[in-house]
Amino acid sequence: MTGRPAPWVLGIDSGGSGLRLALARAGDDARAATPGPVGTAAADSPVRTGPAGIDAAHLLELALPRARSLLAAADPHAAGTGAAGLRIDAVCVGAAGMATLGGELRAMLPEAFARELGARCTALAADAVTAYAGALGERPGAVVAAGTGMIATGTDLRSWRRADGWGHLLGDCGGGAWIGRAGLEAAMRAHDRRTDGSAALLARAEALFGPAAFLPGKLYPRTDRPAVLASFAPEVAGCADRDPVSARIVEEAAVHIAESAAAVCPGARDSLVALTGGLFRIGEPLLAPLRRELAVRLPHTRTVPAAGDPLAGALLLAARLARGTLRLPRDPVLLHIR
């Protein structure tokens, strides 16, 4: 490409463990793969959530100085901010909780990014949408994002479908907290000498948390209870090859995950399914039964590796937005564009 360089775009991924940013050129080919970042940055503290939902001012406090530093390092000749010198053409923020807690972000961020970074347009996406874009790009299919929680998102490129992602009290079935809670329940059943308990899981629980009788007192007051539950999921998977109770828990998790994927996947024969998130790092104890369930419930689809993570998805959305070629469907809650 000759003449004016491709515009700068910024992707932001805001999650429970912190904030990540990546800066890239939008790319010469409007249909190219996700642009490679020329710089990345991170904040270890997560964005606060208050009575009005996700705190927009705190997100800006974390993101703006890091975005300016990225641009200054990548393009020392970029000068000015806002209308005084167009710096970043498009921004995409993918945030956990955007769908239900993102009202303040949708109200404040587009104007703030336009004023502070010169952004012409801003996309505010649920983290499930950026996970989808990172994993499958702009192809029809379904993406299961599983870590502490679990959510499945699908699209036929006309509208979005969502299944689960309702948190550890109402859902997230098959996710890390779900597996961990089921494993700890089996441990407590063994401690009480009730049926369906697991001596293997009781031993692992006591090795990690101390005497079983004191586990409720350690668990219930925790504000990070889902993460603590999820920390036990690898122990359940690790016992599955020798403990029938553990094997059953992991197999039930696979059923739940496959059910959610089937609920959102479009019916076209060329649809794809991708799995993303830290839960799948526990490996074959979960992946083997999950492959079997997906083959039964979605025989018309093809399971493929996730191409990238949610930050890559945020960059792709920003690049498509900058080029005016976005194919993924807009949605007032899941993918809000201004």
Tab-separated table of C-alpha atoms in Angstrom:
chain	number	residue	atom	x	y	z
A	1	MET	CA	0.000	0.000	0.000
A	2	THR	CA	1.267	3.484	-0.840
A	3	GLY	CA	0.306	6.862	0.556
A	4	ARG	CA	-1.174	7.176	3.992
A	5	PRO	CA	-0.241	4.343	6.389
A	6	ALA	CA	-2.904	1.984	7.629
A	7	PRO	CA	-4.645	3.426	10.676
A	8	TRP	CA	-3.711	2.532	14.215
A	9	VAL	CA	-6.203	0.409	16.155
A	10	LEU	CA	-6.323	-0.481	19.844
A	11	GLY	CA	-7.685	-3.642	21.466
A	12	ILE	CA	-8.453	-3.825	25.185
A	13	ASP	CA	-9.298	-6.969	27.142
A	14	SER	CA	-10.700	-6.330	30.631
A	15	GLY	CA	-11.145	-9.375	32.857
A	16	GLY	CA	-11.123	-10.531	36.425
A	17	SER	CA	-7.333	-10.670	36.639
A	18	GLY	CA	-6.515	-7.331	35.055
A	19	LEU	CA	-6.447	-5.278	31.869
A	20	ARG	CA	-4.502	-6.000	28.681
A	21	LEU	CA	-3.965	-3.708	25.701
A	22	ALA	CA	-2.542	-4.221	22.212
A	23	LEU	CA	-1.797	-1.684	19.472
A	24	ALA	CA	-1.695	-2.620	15.779
A	25	ARG	CA	-2.068	-1.288	12.284
A	26	ALA	CA	-5.449	-2.087	10.760
A	27	GLY	CA	-3.690	-3.773	7.827
A	28	ASP	CA	-3.736	-3.236	4.096
A	29	ASP	CA	-6.022	-6.199	3.371
A	30	ALA	CA	-9.470	-5.568	4.801
A	31	ARG	CA	-10.097	-9.353	4.972
A	32	ALA	CA	-6.708	-10.312	6.388
A	33	ALA	CA	-6.303	-12.272	9.582
A	34	THR	CA	-6.059	-10.592	12.950
A	35	PRO	CA	-3.396	-7.864	12.743
A	36	GLY	CA	-0.245	-8.595	14.683
A	37	PRO	CA	0.301	-6.219	17.583
A	38	VAL	CA	3.257	-3.873	17.461
A	39	GLY	CA	3.048	-3.353	21.218
A	40	THR	CA	1.257	-4.684	24.261
A	41	ALA	CA	0.765	-3.515	27.829
A	42	ALA	CA	-1.028	-4.752	30.930
A	43	ALA	CA	-2.366	-3.650	34.288
A	44	ASP	CA	-2.427	-6.299	36.989
A	45	SER	CA	-5.374	-4.775	38.856
A	46	PRO	CA	-8.846	-5.478	37.427
A	47	VAL	CA	-11.291	-2.694	36.636
A	48	ARG	CA	-13.510	-1.959	39.614
A	49	THR	CA	-17.219	-2.715	39.663
A	50	GLY	CA	-19.523	-0.447	41.648
A	51	PRO	CA	-23.236	0.280	42.074
A	52	ALA	CA	-23.458	1.563	38.477
A	53	GLY	CA	-21.695	-1.493	37.055
A	54	ILE	CA	-18.195	-1.578	35.591
A	55	ASP	CA	-16.398	1.643	36.577
A	56	ALA	CA	-15.718	3.555	33.351
A	57	ALA	CA	-13.475	6.132	35.019
A	58	HIS	CA	-11.258	3.402	36.480
A	59	LEU	CA	-10.994	1.655	33.114
A	60	LEU	CA	-9.907	4.933	31.514
A	61	GLU	CA	-7.433	5.547	34.341
A	62	LEU	CA	-5.798	2.202	33.593
A	63	ALA	CA	-6.073	2.239	29.803
A	64	LEU	CA	-5.313	5.768	28.607
A	65	PRO	CA	-1.718	6.222	29.834
A	66	ARG	CA	-0.804	2.745	28.601
A	67	ALA	CA	-2.388	3.392	25.202
A	68	ARG	CA	-0.464	6.663	24.840
A	69	SER	CA	2.781	4.936	25.808
A	70	LEU	CA	2.197	2.194	23.232
A	71	LEU	CA	1.591	4.706	20.474
A	72	ALA	CA	4.574	6.855	21.452
A	73	ALA	CA	6.848	3.802	21.327
A	74	ALA	CA	5.434	2.597	17.996
A	75	ASP	CA	5.156	5.960	16.251
A	76	PRO	CA	7.320	8.710	17.783
A	77	HIS	CA	6.064	11.147	15.132
A	78	ALA	CA	2.428	10.871	16.257
A	79	ALA	CA	1.660	14.198	17.884
A	80	GLY	CA	-1.301	15.744	19.588
A	81	THR	CA	-4.437	14.191	20.936
A	82	GLY	CA	-8.034	14.150	19.823
A	83	ALA	CA	-8.852	16.441	16.920
A	84	ALA	CA	-5.391	18.038	17.142
A	85	GLY	CA	-3.835	14.918	15.666
A	86	LEU	CA	-5.674	11.706	14.844
A	87	ARG	CA	-3.858	8.986	16.721
A	88	ILE	CA	-5.911	5.810	17.095
A	89	ASP	CA	-8.659	5.324	14.524
A	90	ALA	CA	-10.695	2.592	16.236
A	91	VAL	CA	-10.823	1.083	19.721
A	92	CYS	CA	-12.454	-2.159	20.818
A	93	VAL	CA	-12.988	-2.914	24.501
A	94	GLY	CA	-13.938	-6.455	25.425
A	95	ALA	CA	-15.021	-6.666	29.046
A	96	ALA	CA	-16.218	-9.412	31.355
A	97	GLY	CA	-19.684	-8.372	32.516
A	98	MET	CA	-20.262	-5.970	29.598
A	99	ALA	CA	-23.667	-7.467	28.816
A	100	THR	CA	-25.136	-6.894	32.273
A	101	LEU	CA	-22.807	-4.342	33.908
A	102	GLY	CA	-21.612	-2.264	30.962
A	103	GLY	CA	-24.115	0.601	30.952
A	104	GLU	CA	-21.598	3.160	32.200
A	105	LEU	CA	-18.987	1.959	29.712
A	106	ARG	CA	-21.400	2.337	26.806
A	107	ALA	CA	-22.361	5.824	28.006
A	108	MET	CA	-18.862	7.186	28.636
A	109	LEU	CA	-16.129	5.371	26.709
A	110	PRO	CA	-16.851	6.345	23.065
A	111	GLU	CA	-16.707	10.069	23.831
A	112	ALA	CA	-13.678	9.642	26.102
A	113	PHE	CA	-11.689	7.699	23.492
A	114	ALA	CA	-12.631	10.240	20.821
A	115	ARG	CA	-11.501	13.110	23.032
A	116	GLU	CA	-8.348	11.541	24.472
A	117	LEU	CA	-7.102	9.343	21.606
A	118	GLY	CA	-8.835	10.829	18.565
A	119	ALA	CA	-10.773	7.588	18.038
A	120	ARG	CA	-13.265	7.806	15.194
A	121	CYS	CA	-15.242	4.790	16.400
A	122	THR	CA	-15.388	2.532	19.454
A	123	ALA	CA	-16.709	-1.012	19.831
A	124	LEU	CA	-17.796	-2.184	23.275
A	125	ALA	CA	-18.066	-5.954	23.330
A	126	ALA	CA	-18.886	-8.659	25.803
A	127	ASP	CA	-15.818	-10.775	26.501
A	128	ALA	CA	-17.657	-13.716	24.922
A	129	VAL	CA	-17.766	-11.784	21.641
A	130	THR	CA	-14.049	-10.927	21.680
A	131	ALA	CA	-13.343	-14.568	22.585
A	132	TYR	CA	-15.402	-15.579	19.542
A	133	ALA	CA	-13.616	-13.123	17.241
A	134	GLY	CA	-10.229	-14.238	18.518
A	135	ALA	CA	-11.031	-17.919	18.102
A	136	LEU	CA	-12.975	-18.018	14.807
A	137	GLY	CA	-12.687	-14.546	13.323
A	138	GLU	CA	-15.745	-13.756	11.227
A	139	ARG	CA	-16.789	-17.286	10.351
A	140	PRO	CA	-20.129	-18.831	11.442
A	141	GLY	CA	-19.998	-21.281	14.313
A	142	ALA	CA	-19.770	-21.547	18.079
A	143	VAL	CA	-17.080	-20.788	20.620
A	144	VAL	CA	-17.013	-22.192	24.132
A	145	ALA	CA	-15.019	-20.029	26.542
A	146	ALA	CA	-14.353	-21.964	29.741
A	147	GLY	CA	-12.245	-20.990	32.702
A	148	THR	CA	-13.643	-20.351	36.150
A	149	GLY	CA	-17.015	-19.963	34.410
A	150	MET	CA	-18.382	-21.216	31.120
A	151	ILE	CA	-20.214	-19.478	28.280
A	152	ALA	CA	-20.991	-20.536	24.728
A	153	THR	CA	-21.485	-17.962	21.984
A	154	GLY	CA	-22.555	-18.592	18.417
A	155	THR	CA	-23.466	-16.672	15.303
A	156	ASP	CA	-24.663	-17.238	11.763
A	157	LEU	CA	-23.316	-13.726	10.993
A	158	ARG	CA	-26.842	-12.321	11.259
A	159	SER	CA	-27.421	-12.477	15.015
A	160	TRP	CA	-25.776	-13.731	18.199
A	161	ARG	CA	-26.791	-16.686	20.353
A	162	ARG	CA	-25.667	-17.164	23.923
A	163	ALA	CA	-25.912	-20.088	26.330
A	164	ASP	CA	-24.983	-20.043	30.025
A	165	GLY	CA	-22.409	-17.697	31.460
A	166	TRP	CA	-24.817	-16.993	34.333
A	167	GLY	CA	-22.289	-17.272	37.134
A	168	HIS	CA	-21.470	-20.036	39.566
A	169	LEU	CA	-24.754	-19.780	41.498
A	170	LEU	CA	-27.110	-19.965	38.504
A	171	GLY	CA	-25.079	-21.731	35.842
A	172	ASP	CA	-21.588	-21.838	34.324
A	173	CYS	CA	-22.299	-25.551	34.073
A	174	GLY	CA	-19.215	-27.557	33.216
A	175	GLY	CA	-16.842	-24.690	33.997
A	176	GLY	CA	-13.977	-24.739	36.447
A	177	ALA	CA	-15.995	-23.623	39.472
A	178	TRP	CA	-18.696	-26.185	38.620
A	179	ILE	CA	-16.148	-29.030	38.433
A	180	GLY	CA	-14.360	-27.873	41.563
A	181	ARG	CA	-17.567	-27.551	43.580
A	182	ALA	CA	-18.711	-31.027	42.511
A	183	GLY	CA	-15.311	-32.436	43.438
A	184	LEU	CA	-15.326	-30.806	46.866
A	185	GLU	CA	-18.863	-32.042	47.490
A	186	ALA	CA	-17.670	-35.586	46.719
A	187	ALA	CA	-14.787	-35.033	49.135
A	188	MET	CA	-17.178	-33.933	51.898
A	189	ARG	CA	-19.412	-36.935	51.222
A	190	ALA	CA	-16.407	-39.184	51.752
A	191	HIS	CA	-15.554	-37.285	54.926
A	192	ASP	CA	-19.113	-37.992	56.216
A	193	ARG	CA	-18.996	-41.631	55.014
A	194	ARG	CA	-21.998	-40.990	52.756
A	195	THR	CA	-22.502	-42.756	49.438
A	196	ASP	CA	-21.007	-41.337	46.232
A	197	GLY	CA	-18.075	-39.868	48.113
A	198	SER	CA	-14.502	-39.962	46.850
A	199	ALA	CA	-11.634	-40.851	49.142
A	200	ALA	CA	-9.195	-39.710	46.444
A	201	LEU	CA	-10.772	-36.252	46.272
A	202	LEU	CA	-10.954	-36.022	50.054
A	203	ALA	CA	-7.217	-36.636	50.231
A	204	ARG	CA	-6.537	-33.949	47.607
A	205	ALA	CA	-8.898	-31.460	49.297
A	206	GLU	CA	-7.218	-31.889	52.665
A	207	ALA	CA	-3.787	-31.586	51.073
A	208	LEU	CA	-4.780	-28.236	49.594
A	209	PHE	CA	-7.162	-26.750	52.154
A	210	GLY	CA	-6.490	-28.562	55.419
A	211	PRO	CA	-8.916	-30.687	57.473
A	212	ALA	CA	-12.240	-31.145	55.690
A	213	ALA	CA	-14.329	-30.126	58.701
A	214	PHE	CA	-12.857	-26.591	58.461
A	215	LEU	CA	-13.351	-26.204	54.702
A	216	PRO	CA	-16.735	-24.385	54.871
A	217	GLY	CA	-15.287	-21.746	57.177
A	218	LYS	CA	-12.418	-21.183	54.774
A	219	LEU	CA	-14.560	-21.132	51.634
A	220	TYR	CA	-17.815	-19.328	52.386
A	221	PRO	CA	-16.404	-15.958	53.533
A	222	ARG	CA	-14.182	-15.633	50.443
A	223	THR	CA	-15.151	-12.943	47.949
A	224	ASP	CA	-13.248	-14.903	45.269
A	225	ARG	CA	-15.189	-18.098	45.984
A	226	PRO	CA	-15.658	-19.078	42.285
A	227	ALA	CA	-11.902	-18.890	41.702
A	228	VAL	CA	-11.213	-20.986	44.813
A	229	LEU	CA	-13.683	-23.607	43.621
A	230	ALA	CA	-12.138	-23.585	40.160
A	231	SER	CA	-8.681	-24.133	41.640
A	232	PHE	CA	-9.823	-27.644	42.567
A	233	ALA	CA	-10.886	-28.577	39.007
A	234	PRO	CA	-7.394	-29.784	37.984
A	235	GLU	CA	-7.386	-32.056	41.041
A	236	VAL	CA	-10.646	-33.642	39.903
A	237	ALA	CA	-9.260	-34.160	36.409
A	238	GLY	CA	-6.034	-35.549	37.847
A	239	CYS	CA	-7.945	-38.219	39.777
A	240	ALA	CA	-10.233	-39.193	36.885
A	241	ASP	CA	-8.048	-42.038	35.595
A	242	ARG	CA	-8.227	-43.921	38.897
A	243	ASP	CA	-11.336	-42.631	40.657
A	244	PRO	CA	-14.816	-43.349	39.203
A	245	VAL	CA	-16.411	-40.411	41.030
A	246	SER	CA	-13.910	-37.959	39.550
A	247	ALA	CA	-14.330	-39.485	36.102
A	248	ARG	CA	-18.111	-39.085	36.334
A	249	ILE	CA	-17.809	-35.416	37.343
A	250	VAL	CA	-15.559	-34.612	34.388
A	251	GLU	CA	-17.810	-36.539	31.993
A	252	GLU	CA	-20.852	-34.624	33.255
A	253	ALA	CA	-18.951	-31.379	32.710
A	254	ALA	CA	-18.311	-32.436	29.110
A	255	VAL	CA	-22.037	-33.064	28.622
A	256	HIS	CA	-22.915	-29.604	29.940
A	257	ILE	CA	-20.331	-27.906	27.726
A	258	ALA	CA	-21.491	-29.784	24.630
A	259	GLU	CA	-25.122	-28.940	25.404
A	260	SER	CA	-24.287	-25.233	25.502
A	261	ALA	CA	-22.294	-25.437	22.285
A	262	ALA	CA	-25.192	-27.195	20.556
A	263	ALA	CA	-27.635	-24.565	21.817
A	264	VAL	CA	-25.793	-21.715	20.071
A	265	CYS	CA	-24.245	-23.317	16.998
A	266	PRO	CA	-25.924	-22.467	13.679
A	267	GLY	CA	-27.214	-25.397	11.657
A	268	ALA	CA	-25.137	-24.846	8.515
A	269	ARG	CA	-22.875	-27.748	7.619
A	270	ASP	CA	-19.820	-25.497	7.341
A	271	SER	CA	-20.115	-24.243	10.929
A	272	LEU	CA	-17.046	-24.435	13.150
A	273	VAL	CA	-16.647	-25.046	16.880
A	274	ALA	CA	-13.682	-23.766	18.876
A	275	LEU	CA	-12.737	-24.218	22.512
A	276	THR	CA	-10.900	-21.473	24.353
A	277	GLY	CA	-10.015	-20.690	27.951
A	278	GLY	CA	-7.850	-22.012	30.725
A	279	LEU	CA	-10.120	-24.903	31.708
A	280	PHE	CA	-9.163	-26.881	28.630
A	281	ARG	CA	-5.547	-26.964	29.760
A	282	ILE	CA	-6.507	-29.802	32.106
A	283	GLY	CA	-6.339	-31.919	28.956
A	284	GLU	CA	-7.624	-35.310	27.921
A	285	PRO	CA	-9.687	-36.172	31.019
A	286	LEU	CA	-12.076	-33.411	29.861
A	287	LEU	CA	-11.280	-33.146	26.150
A	288	ALA	CA	-11.804	-36.824	25.325
A	289	PRO	CA	-15.424	-37.025	26.608
A	290	LEU	CA	-16.097	-33.542	25.214
A	291	ARG	CA	-15.041	-34.605	21.710
A	292	ARG	CA	-17.383	-37.587	21.958
A	293	GLU	CA	-20.306	-35.412	23.074
A	294	LEU	CA	-19.705	-32.825	20.362
A	295	ALA	CA	-19.586	-35.537	17.699
A	296	VAL	CA	-23.017	-36.760	18.822
A	297	ARG	CA	-24.694	-33.378	19.300
A	298	LEU	CA	-23.061	-31.444	16.442
A	299	PRO	CA	-22.216	-34.009	13.750
A	300	HIS	CA	-22.440	-31.361	10.996
A	301	THR	CA	-19.672	-29.188	12.470
A	302	ARG	CA	-15.894	-29.285	12.559
A	303	THR	CA	-13.956	-28.602	15.751
A	304	VAL	CA	-10.918	-26.415	15.149
A	305	PRO	CA	-8.221	-24.922	17.392
A	306	ALA	CA	-8.868	-21.387	18.566
A	307	ALA	CA	-6.824	-19.043	16.370
A	308	GLY	CA	-6.296	-16.477	19.134
A	309	ASP	CA	-7.402	-15.172	22.493
A	310	PRO	CA	-9.898	-12.409	23.424
A	311	LEU	CA	-7.259	-9.681	23.080
A	312	ALA	CA	-6.608	-10.836	19.516
A	313	GLY	CA	-10.362	-10.745	19.001
A	314	ALA	CA	-10.551	-7.153	20.240
A	315	LEU	CA	-7.805	-6.183	17.784
A	316	LEU	CA	-9.599	-7.890	14.908
A	317	LEU	CA	-12.861	-6.095	15.711
A	318	ALA	CA	-11.064	-2.740	15.922
A	319	ALA	CA	-9.293	-3.360	12.596
A	320	ARG	CA	-12.505	-4.331	10.808
A	321	LEU	CA	-14.219	-1.304	12.305
A	322	ALA	CA	-11.458	0.994	11.096
A	323	ARG	CA	-11.747	-0.437	7.581
A	324	GLY	CA	-15.567	-0.452	7.562
A	325	THR	CA	-15.637	-4.188	6.820
A	326	LEU	CA	-17.012	-5.668	10.053
A	327	ARG	CA	-19.139	-8.755	9.328
A	328	LEU	CA	-19.949	-9.860	12.850
A	329	PRO	CA	-23.462	-8.728	13.827
A	330	ARG	CA	-23.966	-5.653	15.937
A	331	ASP	CA	-25.982	-5.992	19.106
A	332	PRO	CA	-26.998	-3.283	21.589
A	333	VAL	CA	-25.677	-5.327	24.505
A	334	LEU	CA	-23.119	-7.802	23.141
A	335	LEU	CA	-21.447	-5.647	20.451
A	336	HIS	CA	-22.249	-1.957	20.784
A	337	ILE	CA	-20.577	0.356	18.253
A	338	ARG	CA	-20.396	4.140	18.313
